Coordinates of C-alpha atoms in Angstrom, one line a residue:
M22 CA -0.1 -0.2 -0.4
G23 CA 1.3 4.0 -1.1
D24 CA 2.2 6.0 2.4
D25 CA -1.2 7.9 1.6
G26 CA -2.8 4.4 1.6
T27 CA -4.0 3.7 -2.0
A28 CA -3.2 0.9 -3.5
T29 CA 0.1 1.6 -6.0
P30 CA -0.1 0.0 -10.3
L31 CA 2.7 -2.4 -10.8
E32 CA 4.6 0.3 -12.8
D33 CA 5.5 2.4 -9.6
A34 CA 6.7 0.0 -7.5
M35 CA 8.7 -1.5 -10.4
A36 CA 9.7 2.2 -11.1
A37 CA 10.7 2.6 -7.2
R38 CA 13.0 -0.9 -7.1
V39 CA 14.8 0.2 -10.1
R40 CA 15.5 3.9 -9.3
R41 CA 17.8 2.1 -5.4
L42 CA 19.9 0.0 -7.5
E43 CA 23.1 0.7 -9.1
A44 CA 23.8 2.0 -12.3
G45 CA 24.9 -0.3 -14.9
N46 CA 24.0 -3.6 -16.9
Y47 CA 22.3 -5.2 -13.0
R48 CA 20.2 -2.1 -13.4
R49 CA 19.4 -2.5 -16.8
N50 CA 19.1 -5.9 -17.1
N51 CA 16.5 -5.8 -14.1
E52 CA 14.6 -3.3 -15.1
L53 CA 13.7 -5.0 -18.6
V54 CA 12.9 -8.5 -17.3
L55 CA 10.5 -6.6 -14.6
D56 CA 9.1 -4.2 -17.4
A57 CA 7.9 -7.5 -19.3
F58 CA 6.7 -8.9 -15.7
V59 CA 4.7 -6.4 -15.3
A60 CA 3.2 -6.3 -18.9
F61 CA 2.5 -9.8 -18.7
Q62 CA 0.6 -9.2 -15.8
R63 CA -1.1 -6.2 -17.3
A64 CA -2.7 -8.1 -19.8
R65 CA -3.7 -10.5 -17.6
G66 CA -5.7 -7.8 -16.3
V67 CA -3.0 -7.6 -12.4
E68 CA -2.6 -2.8 -12.4
T69 CA -1.2 -3.1 -8.9
L70 CA 1.4 -3.8 -6.3
E71 CA -1.3 -5.4 -4.1
S72 CA -3.6 -7.1 -6.4
V73 CA -0.4 -9.9 -7.4
S74 CA -1.0 -12.7 -6.0
A75 CA 0.9 -16.3 -5.3
T76 CA -0.9 -17.1 -8.7
D77 CA -0.2 -14.7 -10.4
C78 CA 2.9 -15.4 -9.8
R79 CA 2.5 -19.0 -11.2
R80 CA 1.2 -17.8 -14.2
Y81 CA 4.3 -15.8 -14.6
A82 CA 6.6 -18.6 -13.9
Q83 CA 3.8 -21.3 -16.7
H84 CA 4.4 -18.8 -19.1
L85 CA 8.2 -18.8 -18.2
A86 CA 8.1 -22.3 -19.3
D87 CA 6.2 -22.6 -21.5
R88 CA 8.7 -20.2 -23.2
V89 CA 11.2 -22.9 -22.9
R90 CA 9.9 -26.0 -24.4
D91 CA 8.8 -23.7 -27.1
D92 CA 12.7 -23.4 -27.4
D93 CA 12.0 -19.0 -27.3
L94 CA 14.2 -19.4 -23.7
A95 CA 17.0 -20.8 -22.2
A96 CA 15.7 -22.8 -18.9
S97 CA 18.6 -20.9 -16.9
S98 CA 17.0 -17.6 -18.0
A99 CA 13.7 -18.5 -17.4
N100 CA 15.3 -19.3 -13.0
T101 CA 17.0 -15.9 -13.9
Y102 CA 14.0 -13.7 -14.9
Y103 CA 11.3 -15.6 -12.0
D104 CA 14.4 -14.8 -9.4
V105 CA 14.5 -11.1 -10.5
V106 CA 11.1 -10.9 -10.3
R107 CA 10.7 -12.2 -7.1
A108 CA 13.4 -10.4 -5.0
F109 CA 11.7 -7.2 -6.3
L110 CA 8.7 -8.4 -4.7
G111 CA 10.9 -9.2 -1.6
W112 CA 12.4 -6.1 -1.9
C113 CA 8.4 -4.7 -1.4
V114 CA 8.1 -6.5 2.0
R115 CA 11.0 -4.8 3.2
D116 CA 10.3 -1.6 1.9
G117 CA 6.8 -2.7 3.5
R118 CA 4.6 -2.1 0.8
I119 CA 3.3 -5.5 0.6
P120 CA 2.9 -7.6 4.0
E121 CA 4.4 -11.1 2.2
N122 CA 6.1 -12.3 -1.2
P123 CA 3.8 -14.1 -3.1
A124 CA 6.9 -14.9 -6.0
D125 CA 8.3 -17.0 -3.1
T126 CA 6.0 -19.8 -2.5
L127 CA 6.0 -23.8 -3.9
R128 CA 2.6 -22.4 -5.3
A129 CA 4.0 -20.1 -7.3
T130 CA 7.4 -21.9 -8.2
E131 CA 6.8 -25.6 -8.4
D132 CA 6.1 -25.5 -12.5
L133 CA 9.4 -23.4 -13.0
P134 CA 11.6 -25.2 -15.4
T135 CA 14.7 -27.4 -14.2
D136 CA 17.8 -25.8 -15.9
S137 CA 19.4 -28.5 -17.9
G138 CA 22.7 -26.5 -19.4
D139 CA 22.3 -25.6 -23.7
A140 CA 21.2 -29.6 -24.4
D141 CA 17.7 -29.3 -25.4
R142 CA 18.2 -25.6 -27.3
Q143 CA 16.9 -26.4 -31.4
Y144 CA 19.4 -25.3 -34.3
W145 CA 18.2 -24.8 -38.0
W146 CA 21.1 -26.5 -39.4
P147 CA 21.8 -25.4 -42.9
E148 CA 21.0 -29.1 -44.2
E149 CA 17.1 -28.8 -42.7
R150 CA 17.1 -25.3 -43.4
E151 CA 17.7 -25.9 -46.8
A152 CA 15.8 -28.3 -47.3
M153 CA 12.5 -26.6 -45.5
F154 CA 13.6 -23.7 -47.8
A155 CA 13.7 -26.4 -51.2
A156 CA 10.4 -27.9 -49.9
L157 CA 8.4 -24.1 -48.9
D158 CA 9.6 -23.1 -53.1
A159 CA 7.6 -25.8 -53.7
T160 CA 4.8 -25.7 -52.1
V161 CA 4.7 -22.1 -53.0
D162 CA 4.6 -23.3 -56.9
E163 CA 1.8 -25.8 -56.6
A164 CA 0.1 -22.7 -55.1
N165 CA 0.3 -20.6 -57.9
D166 CA -0.4 -23.2 -59.7
A167 CA -4.0 -24.1 -58.5
A168 CA -4.6 -20.2 -57.8
G169 CA -4.2 -20.5 -61.6
D170 CA -6.3 -23.3 -63.0
A171 CA -9.3 -22.2 -60.7
A172 CA -9.4 -18.7 -61.3
G173 CA -13.4 -17.8 -62.2
T174 CA -14.4 -21.2 -61.3
D175 CA -16.2 -21.3 -57.6
G176 CA -12.8 -22.9 -56.6
A177 CA -10.9 -19.1 -57.4
R178 CA -11.4 -18.2 -53.6
R179 CA -10.3 -21.3 -51.7
A180 CA -7.2 -21.6 -54.1
T181 CA -6.2 -17.9 -53.6
W182 CA -6.9 -18.3 -50.1
D183 CA -4.4 -21.8 -49.7
Q184 CA -2.2 -19.7 -52.2
L185 CA -1.5 -16.2 -49.5
K186 CA -1.1 -18.6 -47.0
A187 CA 2.2 -20.7 -48.7
H188 CA 3.4 -17.7 -49.3
R189 CA 2.9 -16.2 -45.8
D190 CA 4.5 -19.4 -44.4
R191 CA 7.7 -19.5 -46.6
A192 CA 8.4 -16.0 -46.0
L193 CA 8.3 -16.5 -42.0
F194 CA 10.3 -19.7 -42.2
Y195 CA 12.8 -17.2 -44.8
T196 CA 12.8 -14.4 -42.4
L197 CA 13.8 -16.7 -39.4
G198 CA 16.5 -18.9 -40.7
L199 CA 18.0 -15.3 -42.5
S200 CA 18.0 -12.2 -40.3
G201 CA 19.2 -13.6 -36.6
A202 CA 15.6 -12.2 -35.7
R203 CA 13.7 -13.9 -32.7
G204 CA 10.1 -14.8 -33.0
A205 CA 8.6 -12.5 -30.4
E206 CA 10.5 -9.3 -32.3
V207 CA 8.7 -10.2 -35.7
L208 CA 4.3 -11.8 -34.6
R209 CA 2.5 -10.8 -32.0
D210 CA 3.0 -12.3 -28.2
P211 CA -0.9 -11.4 -26.6
D212 CA 1.1 -12.2 -22.7
D213 CA 2.7 -8.1 -24.4
E214 CA 1.1 -5.6 -25.6
R215 CA 3.9 -3.7 -27.1
R216 CA 4.4 -6.8 -29.4
N217 CA 1.8 -6.8 -32.0
G218 CA 4.1 -7.7 -35.0
I219 CA 6.1 -6.5 -37.9
T220 CA 4.4 -4.2 -39.9
W221 CA 5.2 -3.1 -44.1
G222 CA 6.3 0.1 -42.9
D223 CA 9.1 -0.8 -40.3
V224 CA 10.3 -3.2 -43.7
D225 CA 13.2 -1.1 -46.0
F226 CA 14.3 -3.1 -49.0
D227 CA 15.7 -1.5 -50.9
A228 CA 18.2 -1.5 -47.6
G229 CA 17.1 -5.1 -47.0
V230 CA 16.8 -4.0 -43.1
V231 CA 13.6 -4.2 -41.0
R232 CA 12.4 -2.4 -37.5
V233 CA 11.9 -4.1 -35.1
F234 CA 11.0 -4.1 -30.9
G235 CA 14.0 -5.6 -29.7
K236 CA 15.3 -7.8 -26.7
T237 CA 15.6 -4.7 -25.1
R238 CA 12.6 -3.0 -25.4
E239 CA 14.3 -1.0 -28.2
H240 CA 13.6 0.0 -31.2
Q241 CA 16.0 -2.1 -33.7
T242 CA 17.7 -1.8 -36.9
M243 CA 17.6 -5.6 -38.0
Q244 CA 19.1 -6.9 -42.0
V245 CA 17.2 -9.3 -43.7
M246 CA 19.9 -11.8 -45.8
T247 CA 18.5 -11.6 -50.4
P248 CA 16.4 -14.3 -50.1
A249 CA 14.1 -13.5 -47.4
L250 CA 13.2 -10.2 -48.9
E251 CA 12.9 -11.2 -52.5
R252 CA 9.7 -14.0 -50.9
L253 CA 9.1 -11.7 -48.5
E254 CA 7.9 -8.7 -51.3
R255 CA 6.3 -11.8 -53.2
F256 CA 3.8 -12.1 -50.8
R257 CA 3.3 -8.2 -49.7
A258 CA 2.2 -8.3 -53.8
L259 CA 0.3 -11.1 -53.7
L260 CA -0.9 -9.7 -49.9
A261 CA -1.5 -6.3 -52.0
P262 CA -2.2 -4.2 -47.8
S263 CA -3.6 -0.8 -48.5
S264 CA -1.6 0.7 -45.7
P265 CA 1.8 0.4 -44.3
D266 CA 0.3 -0.2 -41.0
W267 CA -0.5 -3.9 -42.3
P268 CA 1.3 -6.6 -40.3
V269 CA 3.7 -8.3 -42.2
F270 CA 2.9 -11.5 -41.2
V271 CA -1.6 -11.5 -40.5
S272 CA -3.6 -13.7 -39.1
L273 CA -5.6 -15.7 -41.7
H274 CA -7.2 -17.2 -38.9
R275 CA -11.2 -16.9 -40.6
P276 CA -13.3 -16.5 -36.8
S277 CA -10.2 -13.2 -36.1
L278 CA -10.5 -12.3 -39.3
Y279 CA -13.9 -11.3 -39.1
A280 CA -14.4 -10.5 -35.3
T281 CA -11.4 -7.7 -36.2
L282 CA -13.6 -6.6 -39.4
R283 CA -16.9 -6.8 -37.2
E284 CA -15.9 -4.9 -34.4
E285 CA -14.1 -2.1 -36.6
L286 CA -16.8 -1.5 -38.8
G287 CA -19.4 -1.5 -36.0
E288 CA -17.5 1.6 -34.1
R289 CA -17.8 3.3 -37.6
G290 CA -21.6 3.1 -37.8
W291 CA -21.6 0.1 -39.5
R292 CA -25.6 -2.5 -40.2
E293 CA -24.3 -5.6 -38.5
E294 CA -26.6 -6.6 -41.9
R295 CA -24.2 -4.2 -44.4
I296 CA -21.1 -5.6 -42.4
E297 CA -22.8 -9.5 -43.2
E298 CA -23.3 -8.8 -46.9
R299 CA -20.1 -7.3 -48.0
L300 CA -18.1 -9.8 -46.0
D301 CA -20.1 -12.3 -47.4
A302 CA -19.6 -10.4 -50.8
D303 CA -15.8 -9.8 -50.6
G304 CA -13.8 -12.0 -48.2
P305 CA -12.7 -10.8 -44.9
L306 CA -8.6 -9.3 -46.5
A307 CA -10.7 -7.4 -50.0
L308 CA -13.2 -5.7 -47.4
A309 CA -10.0 -4.8 -44.9
R310 CA -8.6 -3.9 -48.2
D311 CA -11.1 -1.0 -48.9
E312 CA -12.6 0.0 -46.1
D313 CA -8.2 0.1 -44.6
V314 CA -9.3 -1.8 -41.7
T315 CA -5.9 -3.1 -39.8
P316 CA -5.8 -6.9 -39.7
R317 CA -3.7 -9.0 -36.7
A318 CA -0.8 -10.7 -37.1
I319 CA -0.4 -14.3 -36.2
S320 CA -0.1 -14.8 -33.2
L321 CA 3.6 -16.5 -31.4
Q322 CA 1.2 -19.8 -30.8
G323 CA 0.2 -19.7 -34.1
A324 CA 3.2 -19.2 -36.3
R325 CA 4.2 -22.4 -34.0
S326 CA 1.4 -24.3 -35.3
M327 CA 2.2 -23.3 -38.1
M328 CA 5.5 -24.5 -38.6
Q329 CA 4.8 -27.6 -36.7
R330 CA 2.3 -28.3 -39.4
R331 CA 4.9 -27.6 -42.0
C332 CA 7.5 -29.0 -41.3
E333 CA 5.6 -32.3 -40.4
T334 CA 4.3 -32.7 -44.7
A335 CA 7.5 -31.4 -45.6
D336 CA 9.4 -34.2 -43.5
V337 CA 11.9 -32.0 -42.2
H338 CA 13.1 -32.4 -38.9
V339 CA 15.8 -30.9 -36.0
D340 CA 16.0 -34.1 -33.3
G341 CA 12.6 -35.5 -34.6
E342 CA 10.8 -32.3 -33.7
Y343 CA 9.9 -29.6 -35.7
L344 CA 12.0 -26.1 -36.8
K345 CA 10.7 -23.8 -33.8
P346 CA 11.1 -19.9 -33.7
H347 CA 14.1 -19.6 -32.4
G348 CA 16.0 -22.6 -33.6
G349 CA 16.5 -20.2 -37.0
R350 CA 18.8 -17.0 -35.5
R351 CA 20.6 -19.9 -33.1
G352 CA 21.4 -22.3 -36.4
L353 CA 22.5 -18.5 -38.9
G354 CA 24.2 -16.9 -35.4
H355 CA 26.6 -20.7 -35.0
Q356 CA 27.2 -20.5 -39.2
L357 CA 27.9 -17.0 -39.0
Y358 CA 30.3 -18.1 -35.7
S359 CA 32.2 -20.5 -37.0
E360 CA 33.6 -18.2 -39.6
K361 CA 33.6 -14.8 -38.2
A362 CA 32.5 -13.9 -34.0
E363 CA 32.0 -10.8 -34.5
L364 CA 30.1 -11.0 -38.1
A365 CA 27.7 -12.9 -35.3
Q366 CA 27.6 -10.6 -32.8
E367 CA 25.9 -7.9 -35.9
V368 CA 23.9 -9.8 -37.2
L369 CA 22.3 -11.0 -33.5
R370 CA 22.6 -7.8 -32.1
H371 CA 24.2 -9.1 -29.5
E372 CA 25.5 -5.8 -27.4
S373 CA 29.3 -7.5 -26.4
V374 CA 31.1 -10.3 -28.5
T375 CA 31.3 -11.9 -24.7
T376 CA 27.9 -12.7 -25.5
T377 CA 28.0 -14.4 -28.4
H378 CA 31.0 -16.6 -27.3
E379 CA 28.8 -17.3 -24.4
S380 CA 26.4 -18.5 -26.7
Y381 CA 27.9 -20.5 -29.2
R382 CA 30.9 -21.1 -26.8
E383 CA 31.3 -24.9 -28.0
V384 CA 32.4 -23.7 -31.3
Q385 CA 34.6 -21.0 -29.6
A386 CA 36.3 -24.2 -28.0
E387 CA 36.3 -26.5 -30.8
Q388 CA 38.1 -23.7 -32.1
L389 CA 40.6 -23.1 -30.2
R390 CA 41.5 -27.2 -30.2
E391 CA 42.2 -26.7 -33.4
D392 CA 44.4 -23.7 -32.9
A393 CA 45.8 -25.8 -30.3
E394 CA 47.2 -28.7 -32.2
A395 CA 48.2 -26.6 -35.4
V396 CA 50.8 -25.0 -32.8
L397 CA 51.6 -28.7 -31.4
Y398 CA 51.8 -30.9 -34.2
G399 CA 51.2 -28.6 -37.1
A400 CA 49.0 -27.2 -39.3
G401 CA 47.7 -30.1 -41.2
T402 CA 45.9 -31.7 -37.9
A403 CA 43.8 -29.0 -37.5
S404 CA 43.1 -28.5 -41.9
Q405 CA 42.2 -32.2 -41.3
S406 CA 39.6 -31.8 -37.9
D407 CA 35.5 -31.3 -39.5
T408 CA 33.4 -28.7 -37.8
G409 CA 30.2 -30.4 -38.8
T410 CA 29.0 -27.2 -39.8
D411 CA 27.9 -26.4 -43.6
S412 CA 28.9 -23.1 -45.4
R413 CA 25.8 -22.7 -47.8
S414 CA 24.3 -20.0 -47.3
G415 CA 20.6 -20.5 -48.3
E416 CA 21.4 -17.5 -51.1
G417 CA 21.3 -19.7 -53.9
T418 CA 17.4 -20.3 -54.1
D419 CA 15.2 -19.6 -57.0
S420 CA 14.1 -16.3 -57.0
R421 CA 11.7 -16.5 -59.4
T422 CA 8.2 -14.3 -59.4
D423 CA 5.4 -16.7 -59.0
T424 CA 3.1 -14.6 -57.2
G425 CA 0.7 -16.0 -59.9
T426 CA -2.4 -14.6 -59.8
D427 CA -4.4 -11.3 -58.8
S428 CA -3.4 -9.9 -55.2
R429 CA -7.1 -8.7 -55.1
T430 CA -8.6 -11.9 -54.3
D431 CA -10.0 -13.8 -51.3
T432 CA -12.2 -15.9 -49.8
G433 CA -14.5 -15.6 -47.0
T434 CA -16.5 -18.9 -47.3
D435 CA -15.0 -21.4 -45.6
S436 CA -15.2 -22.1 -42.3
R437 CA -12.5 -24.3 -41.0
T438 CA -9.6 -22.7 -38.6
D439 CA -6.7 -21.6 -40.6
D440 CA -3.4 -19.6 -38.6

């Protein structure tokens, strides 16, 4: 409770805690973690310090565990984040703001992930990455042909919808594999109100860069390799967004699209009958374009589900699992680090090359072994060592233009749930 007897906004308590930490990386890291915790609780309707319960802390621990399971976060980082929150709430107890620490109970902490090191962290190795890219290119070619064959028939809308999904999904895989992006930087995170997915206005095709809301909770410029840019550009031509505010990786989940249009147009004074008539006549995306309604981006969970389905169809896996969003960043970083640590640092946007060394310490150890053997036994020994990495860059992939059919056609008739 505040000194005046009123409830304390959670962000105010956080700010008070951060002000009392010594300046430097420790303070900055605490602020980043606590800012994300406040955003998570706010999304759940928890606005004040006094209202934070053991259940709320348990949900946060489960959220961290979900991120570890989905390979978006290391278990060690999840436990560190929770420790920061627990320390913050412990400070609030000592400062007389709350009577007890809701984060420091077995009920709150029992679902925290077990830290087993980096053994379970996924990497998109070059072979799997290129196999997936080839499968997605083939899927797009098939979808383009099907949309062309269906033009002017009753199946045109369904075929064009499938074509859109094929282009979007391919563009996402390419972007995750050839940019160093984190999934939460380019997709919508329902647990973080500031992460709504990148928009077309964030993409600079001429410079080959994308503006993202980074892990530091600051906007950063991220490079995107040419093959990914090409796939993004073809998807944009097909999608034909009416505004640069449209998300790049738009949700094609029909119930969500319909709900967004009904809500937005209803707020503009449209009658329900008029909305339904236009949806039936034009389909959701055409109506969104015509009336300048911005759809939502696909969520992290929606993207994971889509990626799992695409990998199963293509029969491409890493150690028996589908290619997860963060594995693309790790795989690219591993390949670049094998050549030059500083290049990996810049591409991954690490603040310090020390962070890059820590992330790829197994590569560093292997290179140190080779260098030491070269000194002890001669250069020939080291040259015979096989690092196990594939030097393919992915930039030799097909760059054919393949948008195929009229980008203004879409469907709203099929009721199946899609991402």
